[in-house]
XYZ file of C-alpha atoms in Angstrom:
591
model
C -10.039 -36.364 7.071
C -13.008 -39.328 7.066
C -16.311 -38.779 9.767
C -14.714 -40.138 12.932
C -17.518 -42.837 14.805
C -16.765 -44.079 18.165
C -15.480 -47.714 18.237
C -18.318 -48.450 21.151
C -18.090 -52.284 20.182
C -14.033 -52.481 21.399
C -14.853 -50.228 24.168
C -18.088 -52.191 24.824
C -15.750 -55.110 24.567
C -13.098 -54.355 26.645
C -15.308 -53.113 29.265
C -17.613 -56.647 29.681
C -15.240 -58.834 28.513
C -11.710 -57.655 28.714
C -12.702 -56.651 32.357
C -15.336 -57.791 33.040
C -17.313 -54.212 34.042
C -19.689 -57.143 36.049
C -17.671 -56.966 38.930
C -17.861 -52.988 38.939
C -21.630 -53.649 38.840
C -22.036 -55.708 41.563
C -20.469 -53.409 44.167
C -22.340 -51.424 46.376
C -21.502 -47.888 45.117
C -22.327 -48.551 41.341
C -25.444 -51.038 42.361
C -27.291 -49.140 39.466
C -24.441 -48.663 36.775
C -25.337 -51.776 35.329
C -23.453 -52.826 31.925
C -26.908 -51.757 30.213
C -27.270 -48.414 31.172
C -23.460 -48.007 30.867
C -23.812 -48.816 26.771
C -27.281 -46.136 26.437
C -24.384 -44.123 28.228
C -21.628 -44.308 25.919
C -23.551 -44.710 22.468
C -25.211 -41.177 23.149
C -21.196 -40.350 24.380
C -19.868 -41.686 21.026
C -23.136 -39.266 19.195
C -21.600 -36.491 21.180
C -18.355 -36.886 20.203
C -19.266 -37.397 16.280
C -22.156 -35.262 15.642
C -20.831 -32.269 18.287
C -16.917 -32.717 18.533
C -15.464 -34.504 16.142
C -16.488 -31.190 13.222
C -15.020 -28.358 15.097
C -11.573 -30.083 15.489
C -10.107 -29.049 11.594
C -11.886 -25.540 12.795
C -9.769 -25.495 16.077
C -6.739 -26.643 14.291
C -6.663 -23.877 11.543
C -8.044 -20.332 13.231
C -6.461 -20.776 17.059
C -7.311 -19.083 19.418
C -7.234 -15.562 19.708
C -6.131 -12.539 22.665
C -8.261 -9.455 22.596
C -7.319 -7.708 26.004
C -7.736 -9.556 28.872
C -9.893 -12.046 27.308
C -9.074 -14.984 25.075
C -11.731 -16.012 22.427
C -11.584 -19.466 20.747
C -12.442 -20.703 17.302
C -15.919 -20.787 16.224
C -18.127 -23.319 17.427
C -16.327 -24.335 20.979
C -18.257 -21.835 23.029
C -21.212 -23.696 21.461
C -20.265 -27.445 21.840
C -19.125 -26.816 25.693
C -22.853 -25.176 26.751
C -24.039 -28.775 25.141
C -21.223 -30.889 26.866
C -22.580 -28.773 30.363
C -26.420 -29.158 29.308
C -26.341 -32.780 28.953
C -24.303 -33.268 32.421
C -21.492 -34.947 30.644
C -18.978 -33.897 33.053
C -21.002 -35.381 35.792
C -20.868 -38.900 34.823
C -18.333 -40.460 37.756
C -18.818 -36.951 40.212
C -19.726 -37.089 43.655
C -23.860 -37.473 43.851
C -23.643 -35.149 47.117
C -22.143 -32.413 44.935
C -24.314 -32.591 41.419
C -22.566 -35.547 40.483
C -23.868 -39.061 38.236
C -22.007 -41.648 40.664
C -20.981 -43.555 37.887
C -17.586 -45.844 37.807
C -14.514 -43.716 36.721
C -13.892 -46.512 34.065
C -17.136 -44.951 32.274
C -15.636 -41.486 32.616
C -12.907 -42.616 31.113
C -14.176 -44.375 28.186
C -16.940 -41.381 27.446
C -13.641 -39.425 27.913
C -11.839 -41.848 24.756
C -14.379 -40.623 21.982
C -14.151 -37.276 22.834
C -10.485 -36.772 22.643
C -10.534 -38.797 19.003
C -12.526 -36.170 18.033
C -11.643 -33.340 19.421
C -8.612 -33.563 21.801
C -8.346 -29.894 22.254
C -11.604 -29.952 23.625
C -11.541 -32.162 25.750
C -8.121 -31.114 27.806
C -10.486 -28.350 29.081
C -13.205 -30.962 31.257
C -9.964 -33.318 31.999
C -7.987 -30.722 33.995
C -11.432 -29.812 35.621
C -11.763 -33.363 36.703
C -8.382 -33.634 38.279
C -9.310 -29.847 40.089
C -12.455 -31.650 41.382
C -10.968 -34.645 42.681
C -8.214 -32.456 44.289
C -10.923 -30.272 46.316
C -12.941 -34.041 46.710
C -9.482 -35.448 48.614
C -7.965 -32.056 50.663
C -10.159 -28.941 50.405
C -12.495 -28.008 53.014
C -16.657 -28.690 53.054
C -16.949 -24.471 52.556
C -14.497 -25.137 49.578
C -16.120 -28.067 48.152
C -19.758 -26.926 49.152
C -18.489 -23.387 47.253
C -16.711 -24.489 44.447
C -17.588 -27.992 43.625
C -21.249 -27.952 42.630
C -19.750 -25.777 39.691
C -17.063 -27.515 38.879
C -18.822 -30.494 38.520
C -21.581 -29.554 36.038
C -18.735 -28.024 33.699
C -20.235 -24.095 34.238
C -16.679 -23.293 35.643
C -14.238 -24.568 34.298
C -10.725 -25.431 36.232
C -6.924 -25.494 35.305
C -4.059 -26.604 37.090
C -0.713 -24.311 38.245
C 2.678 -25.463 38.475
C 5.560 -24.581 35.905
C 7.670 -21.197 35.869
C 9.700 -20.102 33.022
C 13.143 -20.278 35.390
C 11.488 -23.508 36.496
C 9.996 -26.544 34.311
C 9.680 -29.404 36.494
C 12.070 -28.867 39.446
C 9.128 -27.207 41.503
C 11.299 -26.876 44.502
C 12.480 -23.574 42.747
C 8.789 -21.615 42.442
C 9.346 -18.315 43.046
C 5.349 -17.281 43.230
C 4.232 -16.246 46.589
C 0.933 -16.792 48.476
C 0.883 -14.237 51.783
C -2.095 -14.987 54.272
C -4.510 -12.483 54.720
C -7.328 -13.350 57.768
C -8.820 -15.979 56.537
C -7.046 -16.314 52.312
C -4.185 -15.419 50.732
C -2.666 -13.179 48.795
C -0.541 -14.903 45.696
C 1.667 -13.035 43.183
C 3.847 -14.901 40.133
C 3.668 -15.602 37.336
C 2.770 -19.088 35.873
C 3.484 -20.872 32.075
C 2.097 -23.419 29.786
C -1.535 -23.332 31.617
C -3.989 -25.382 29.818
C -7.324 -23.437 29.352
C -5.868 -20.544 31.389
C -8.301 -17.744 30.168
C -11.091 -18.938 27.544
C -14.753 -17.760 26.982
C -16.544 -20.951 27.440
C -17.512 -20.993 31.249
C -18.368 -17.959 33.413
C -15.647 -18.578 35.806
C -12.216 -20.456 36.006
C -10.636 -22.031 38.783
C -7.098 -22.108 39.247
C -5.337 -24.651 41.579
C -1.601 -23.052 42.013
C 1.120 -24.517 43.592
C 3.054 -22.120 45.757
C 5.175 -21.569 48.509
C 4.169 -18.889 51.489
C 6.153 -16.940 51.967
C 7.812 -17.931 55.480
C 7.451 -21.106 53.566
C 10.728 -23.385 54.081
C 12.844 -24.088 50.320
C 12.269 -26.776 48.520
C 9.004 -28.945 48.359
C 8.052 -29.162 51.668
C 7.255 -25.674 51.550
C 5.524 -26.094 49.290
C 1.258 -25.126 49.488
C -2.133 -25.600 47.221
C -4.330 -22.831 46.331
C -7.363 -22.571 44.336
C -7.549 -18.926 43.043
C -11.097 -18.244 41.157
C -10.519 -15.707 38.268
C -14.251 -14.220 39.808
C -14.615 -14.338 43.132
C -17.858 -15.823 44.089
C -20.498 -13.579 46.518
C -22.225 -15.312 49.387
C -25.613 -16.566 47.124
C -23.560 -17.851 44.357
C -22.750 -15.236 42.176
C -20.043 -14.228 40.830
C -18.420 -11.397 42.090
C -15.601 -9.126 41.077
C -13.023 -9.982 38.779
C -9.732 -11.424 41.400
C -6.167 -9.887 40.615
C -5.017 -12.489 37.590
C -4.596 -12.121 33.873
C -4.023 -13.742 30.981
C -0.259 -12.383 29.563
C -0.099 -15.052 26.653
C -0.925 -17.441 25.085
C 1.852 -20.264 23.329
C 2.475 -20.511 19.670
C 2.446 -24.641 19.101
C 2.838 -27.324 16.721
C -0.894 -28.784 17.610
C -3.800 -28.195 19.792
C -4.012 -25.502 18.425
C -7.758 -24.977 20.006
C -6.487 -25.266 23.328
C -5.324 -22.056 25.329
C -1.865 -22.592 26.641
C -1.419 -19.654 29.044
C 1.403 -17.045 30.954
C -0.851 -16.210 33.641
C -0.282 -13.537 35.886
C -1.301 -13.656 39.667
C -1.317 -10.650 41.805
C 0.096 -7.698 39.510
C -1.416 -5.507 41.455
C -3.264 -5.995 45.264
C -3.275 -9.376 45.098
C -4.733 -12.273 44.242
C -7.240 -14.046 46.576
C -6.484 -17.673 47.075
C -8.050 -20.467 49.703
C -5.376 -22.742 51.144
C -6.191 -26.324 50.017
C -5.249 -29.037 52.843
C -2.588 -28.245 54.985
C 0.192 -25.751 54.292
C 3.309 -27.282 52.832
C 1.012 -30.604 51.641
C 0.605 -28.556 48.171
C 2.884 -31.442 46.890
C 0.670 -33.927 48.123
C -2.444 -32.489 47.080
C -1.521 -31.673 43.730
C -0.811 -35.276 43.064
C -4.389 -35.737 43.312
C -4.530 -34.326 40.816
C -1.956 -35.300 38.471
C -2.719 -38.629 39.156
C -6.060 -38.218 37.372
C -4.281 -35.988 34.380
C -2.117 -38.811 33.911
C -3.974 -41.440 33.114
C -6.185 -39.495 30.532
C -3.026 -38.238 29.060
C -2.941 -42.048 28.437
C -5.507 -42.416 27.196
C -5.157 -39.941 24.664
C -2.784 -41.992 22.950
C -5.088 -44.781 22.912
C -7.459 -41.687 21.196
C -5.472 -39.681 18.807
C -4.088 -43.496 17.714
C -7.836 -44.487 17.178
C -8.684 -41.601 15.562
C -5.654 -41.921 12.817
C -6.514 -45.975 12.279
C -9.618 -44.846 10.822
C -8.278 -41.935 8.699
C -5.059 -44.132 7.170
C -8.080 -46.944 6.816
C -10.680 -45.005 5.352
C -8.238 -43.356 3.014
C -6.355 -46.868 1.966
C -9.934 -48.168 1.047
C -10.306 -45.510 -1.393
C -7.072 -44.737 -2.639
C -6.241 -46.421 -6.216
C -2.401 -46.379 -6.829
C -0.269 -49.368 -8.761
C -1.998 -53.047 -9.159
C -3.388 -56.053 -7.280
C -0.052 -58.493 -7.371
C -1.973 -61.261 -8.238
C -4.897 -59.981 -10.411
C -2.518 -57.013 -12.076
C -5.944 -54.853 -11.870
C -5.790 -51.290 -10.668
C -5.574 -51.416 -6.874
C -6.988 -49.960 -4.003
C -3.639 -49.203 -1.380
C -5.305 -51.423 1.056
C -4.583 -54.309 -0.990
C -0.641 -54.292 -1.051
C 0.630 -56.483 1.679
C 3.708 -52.954 3.343
C -0.279 -50.929 3.490
C -1.824 -54.233 5.414
C 1.416 -54.444 7.730
C 1.140 -50.435 8.784
C -2.562 -50.853 8.982
C -2.343 -53.379 11.510
C 0.800 -52.355 13.190
C -1.982 -49.197 14.348
C -5.387 -51.187 15.167
C -2.913 -53.529 17.588
C -1.143 -51.491 19.046
C -4.360 -49.276 19.622
C -5.944 -52.836 21.292
C -3.104 -52.773 23.511
C -2.805 -49.632 24.950
C -6.988 -49.564 25.256
C -7.061 -52.304 27.460
C -3.951 -50.885 29.364
C -5.272 -47.767 30.061
C -9.183 -49.113 30.283
C -7.484 -51.274 33.315
C -5.610 -48.235 34.651
C -9.283 -46.793 35.413
C -10.572 -50.176 36.416
C -7.962 -50.163 39.374
C -8.906 -46.832 40.494
C -12.661 -47.637 40.914
C -11.797 -51.000 42.967
C -8.725 -48.531 44.895
C -11.846 -46.413 46.245
C -14.942 -48.722 46.178
C -13.718 -52.299 47.317
C -15.501 -53.803 49.503
C -12.435 -54.670 51.606
C -9.293 -52.855 53.278
C -7.282 -56.278 51.554
C -8.698 -55.185 48.189
C -8.782 -51.826 48.054
C -4.926 -51.702 48.958
C -3.883 -54.496 46.345
C -6.018 -52.123 43.433
C -4.080 -49.101 44.821
C -0.837 -50.777 44.835
C -1.611 -51.494 40.642
C -2.901 -48.406 39.910
C -0.243 -47.227 40.885
C 2.209 -49.252 39.225
C -0.078 -48.672 36.705
C -0.005 -44.809 36.289
C 3.045 -43.622 34.917
C 2.849 -46.832 31.948
C -0.576 -46.099 30.430
C 0.563 -42.460 30.633
C 4.231 -42.751 29.264
C 3.941 -45.873 27.576
C 0.759 -44.913 25.730
C 2.268 -41.500 24.655
C 5.230 -43.113 22.965
C 3.275 -44.881 20.792
C 1.039 -42.622 19.615
C 3.277 -41.140 18.094
C 4.742 -44.261 15.922
C 0.714 -44.986 15.277
C 0.431 -41.393 13.953
C 3.357 -40.994 12.301
C 2.044 -44.261 10.642
C -1.262 -42.501 9.727
C 0.721 -40.288 8.112
C 2.972 -42.746 5.418
C -0.367 -44.534 4.638
C -1.749 -41.444 3.393
C 1.228 -41.102 0.925
C 2.373 -37.437 -0.018
C -0.780 -36.403 0.898
C -0.540 -37.595 4.500
C 1.720 -34.062 4.377
C -0.311 -32.073 3.544
C -2.345 -30.591 5.945
C -6.342 -30.853 4.525
C -6.476 -34.146 4.706
C -5.871 -34.206 8.503
C -3.892 -37.113 9.018
C -0.574 -34.064 10.249
C -2.815 -32.835 13.307
C -3.106 -36.071 14.515
C 0.391 -36.545 14.410
C 0.855 -32.186 16.004
C -1.531 -33.302 18.205
C 0.085 -36.371 19.636
C 3.664 -34.574 20.110
C 3.061 -32.987 23.312
C 1.400 -35.956 25.080
C 4.835 -37.518 26.103
C 5.683 -34.261 27.530
C 3.126 -32.416 29.830
C 2.164 -33.785 32.867
C 5.682 -35.523 33.572
C 7.448 -35.747 30.898
C 7.936 -40.503 30.375
C 11.162 -40.108 31.779
C 9.854 -38.597 34.407
C 7.096 -41.377 34.632
C 9.943 -43.970 33.673
C 11.668 -42.903 36.618
C 8.667 -42.729 38.919
C 7.978 -46.158 37.913
C 11.059 -47.718 39.020
C 11.889 -45.461 41.219
C 8.681 -45.121 43.267
C 6.493 -48.294 41.940
C 8.950 -51.180 41.552
C 11.590 -50.338 44.167
C 9.852 -49.532 46.596
C 8.386 -52.326 47.618
C 10.780 -53.929 45.958
C 8.827 -55.628 43.635
C 5.785 -56.514 45.089
C 3.506 -55.240 43.025
C 4.455 -55.835 39.940
C 5.025 -59.770 41.140
C 1.540 -59.798 41.563
C 1.201 -58.862 38.319
C 3.320 -60.744 36.320
C 1.622 -64.090 38.659
C -1.440 -62.600 36.658
C 0.211 -62.280 33.176
C 1.415 -66.191 33.362
C -2.357 -67.365 34.965
C -3.765 -66.358 31.735
C -1.285 -68.033 29.606
C -1.815 -71.327 31.113
C -5.144 -70.612 30.248
C -4.962 -69.846 26.880
C -2.215 -73.304 26.737
C -5.435 -75.553 26.964
C -6.475 -73.934 23.810
C -3.998 -75.542 20.814
C -5.159 -72.370 18.894
C -3.893 -70.313 20.926
C -0.637 -72.530 22.393
C 1.946 -70.521 20.627
C 0.284 -66.985 22.067
C 0.461 -68.859 25.559
C 3.778 -70.128 24.936
C 4.929 -66.313 23.744
C 3.100 -64.574 26.672
C 4.378 -66.810 29.035
C 8.142 -66.416 28.576
C 7.511 -62.559 27.712
C 6.282 -62.555 31.761
C 9.410 -64.794 32.615
C 11.799 -61.857 31.129
C 9.869 -59.466 32.434
C 10.586 -60.685 36.339
C 14.352 -61.306 35.628
C 14.679 -58.514 34.355
C 12.591 -57.163 37.797
C 15.065 -58.817 39.639
C 18.546 -57.512 37.699
C 17.033 -53.451 38.170
C 16.353 -54.661 42.389
C 19.589 -56.424 42.590
C 21.751 -53.714 41.071
C 19.574 -50.553 42.675
C 22.400 -50.385 45.160
C 24.750 -48.759 42.246
C 22.613 -45.816 42.559
C 20.533 -43.184 40.946
C 22.418 -42.519 37.572
C 22.109 -46.662 37.518
C 17.557 -46.327 37.845
C 17.781 -43.121 35.793
C 19.918 -45.201 32.687
C 17.791 -47.937 32.999
C 14.179 -46.876 33.601
C 12.980 -45.830 29.926
C 13.836 -48.914 28.564
C 12.145 -51.100 31.861
C 9.293 -49.314 31.437
C 9.060 -49.766 27.324
C 9.261 -53.481 27.760
C 7.147 -53.425 30.492
C 4.632 -51.790 28.464
C 5.119 -54.152 25.457
C 4.341 -57.072 27.701
C 1.378 -55.836 29.147
C -0.097 -55.148 26.005
C 0.489 -58.817 24.913
C -1.630 -59.495 28.516
C -4.184 -57.386 27.250
C -4.233 -58.792 23.822
C -4.225 -62.458 25.233
C -7.022 -62.166 27.175
C -9.071 -60.522 23.962
C -8.290 -63.348 22.579
C -9.614 -65.369 25.377
C -13.043 -63.404 25.214
C -13.150 -62.946 21.882
C -13.430 -66.454 20.565
C -16.573 -66.742 22.640
C -18.337 -64.319 20.583
C -18.273 -66.866 17.993
C -21.097 -68.663 19.518
C -23.238 -65.294 19.397
C -22.337 -65.265 15.967
C -19.761 -62.108 15.663
C -17.831 -63.878 13.225
C -16.106 -60.640 11.570
C -15.178 -58.907 14.847
C -13.794 -62.254 16.297
C -11.389 -62.488 12.974
C -10.788 -58.605 13.362
C -9.991 -59.279 17.016
C -8.275 -62.288 16.416
C -6.136 -60.689 13.111
C -5.015 -58.023 15.553
C -3.991 -59.704 18.550
C -1.460 -62.777 16.588
C -0.103 -59.754 14.654
C 0.818 -58.124 18.152
C 2.406 -61.451 18.953
C 4.369 -61.592 15.697
C 5.268 -58.167 14.933
C 5.288 -55.969 18.225
C 5.962 -58.142 21.651
C 9.329 -59.533 20.488
C 10.537 -55.539 20.536
C 10.658 -56.469 24.825
C 13.758 -58.254 24.438
C 15.065 -55.177 22.981
C 14.100 -53.478 25.838
C 15.226 -55.803 28.051
C 18.745 -56.127 26.605
C 19.123 -52.834 27.048
C 18.386 -52.607 30.476
C 20.999 -55.894 31.497
C 23.745 -53.942 29.615
C 23.238 -51.430 31.108
C 26.031 -51.589 34.534
C 28.734 -52.358 31.241
C 27.403 -49.469 28.549
C 25.231 -46.860 29.898
C 26.556 -45.935 32.844
C 29.625 -44.856 31.465
C 28.882 -41.106 29.594
C 29.431 -38.149 31.173
C 28.854 -34.620 29.941
C 32.373 -35.228 28.125
C 30.672 -37.450 25.778
C 28.510 -35.144 23.986
């Protein structure tokens, strides 16, 4: 396994060239977040990722976690790494200064989070969930809860979890059996939750569980769900830790990957009941929870970028070192990177990662503007853009990471199938990303049903219009004329397919469900092409700055994407268009 080196030049390029970070800096909320300050912060985030987190990645995978009574012991080095994370105030980057945050753009947090996820995904999951809980509390909790809990969550001194799933319910949250009964100023929670990431551990002194549950007298279905804050230790009035709450870890799951991250079965209220506090209003639980989930979905998509980058770095280092076969031109013994098929695999890994990074960072960019835009019109535009991109980021990036990390094993050959190289760990760690925070089928239905059809394609058409503008600009450069033509054709295909699904949505939910995944994948490949085209446009400007090496690598990645990856969108388009004739004819008897 190669040493992880954060791709700071790539990240800086996306932030400042592809997305124009100065536009964020020009907003009053981020006036102090200059590009120069951001560069220093991300350089330090890269150092932390490479020197502190990367060394514990393999250790965590090998050791896993151990349940000791009602406690969980994490792998060697994790407690110390987390304390350094807290002391450096990394989680506070994009948080509200009123509660101890630094007030930087969410985009900066996301860029740093990419490095942490590349270095050690299991570790990065813990602060990711805490950040999502901070969002939910900030948007929906009363001021008393905010004052009591947010300062310690913002510093990372306390961590947080998300408790949705139950053994019998899965993704159908309307069937939850956990119950909340009112008692004075709080509620008593009783029930069991499964798949609770970092539900118990020894890294933080307190763990704040965000629990979705109906009240005892709530109506059935999703409208009866409420959201509760349930701490492991109840805080004293002075802010110190009081008695332990009536909750405990029952067991941890034995998993395919992310072995250093405890995935817990949590029991609430086996005795008197776990004390919890209502977040938001009764019955608004699902809406409140989606604030947390939308944050998590964007960062899970980011895991696709991060693990793809890590897998690529390892595969590239191995290909530059491994000697096998002979050079086809000289006849001399060759490193495998000299072989055309290995070059193809490496460039496929790189170009997909580049495209995913552009898309994911644009989702964070939209989030910053939807909250801090100058006008209501600007905020609404980016709110629509964020809503459109969130399911795409989550699903497309986590589908592609399975392919990229699999190719990483292939580049290693037989050694990739051996755990000691580390290539297999990336593949195993990545596999969950397409499943948790809503499976990719759920994301596809969200994209098509709740985003595209809800506004009859308005946000999508605005997105396509921008893609076409980029194509028009590129067309003026003879070097990029072919790329411009391909981008324009792909955008028109996406427009045609969007119109097709809107027109045929009258066929019912079965039609929407049958075409949704293929529609999402098509949009992903077209969107990826847009960010790659913008990269080509901006990379040529670097030639004037004398960075020929970066320019050449970037243009090679762009050209490969357009030649080898973008054509996939046509297959997904055909699958959507052919669905009414073939896909809708299936039923249970076919299987």
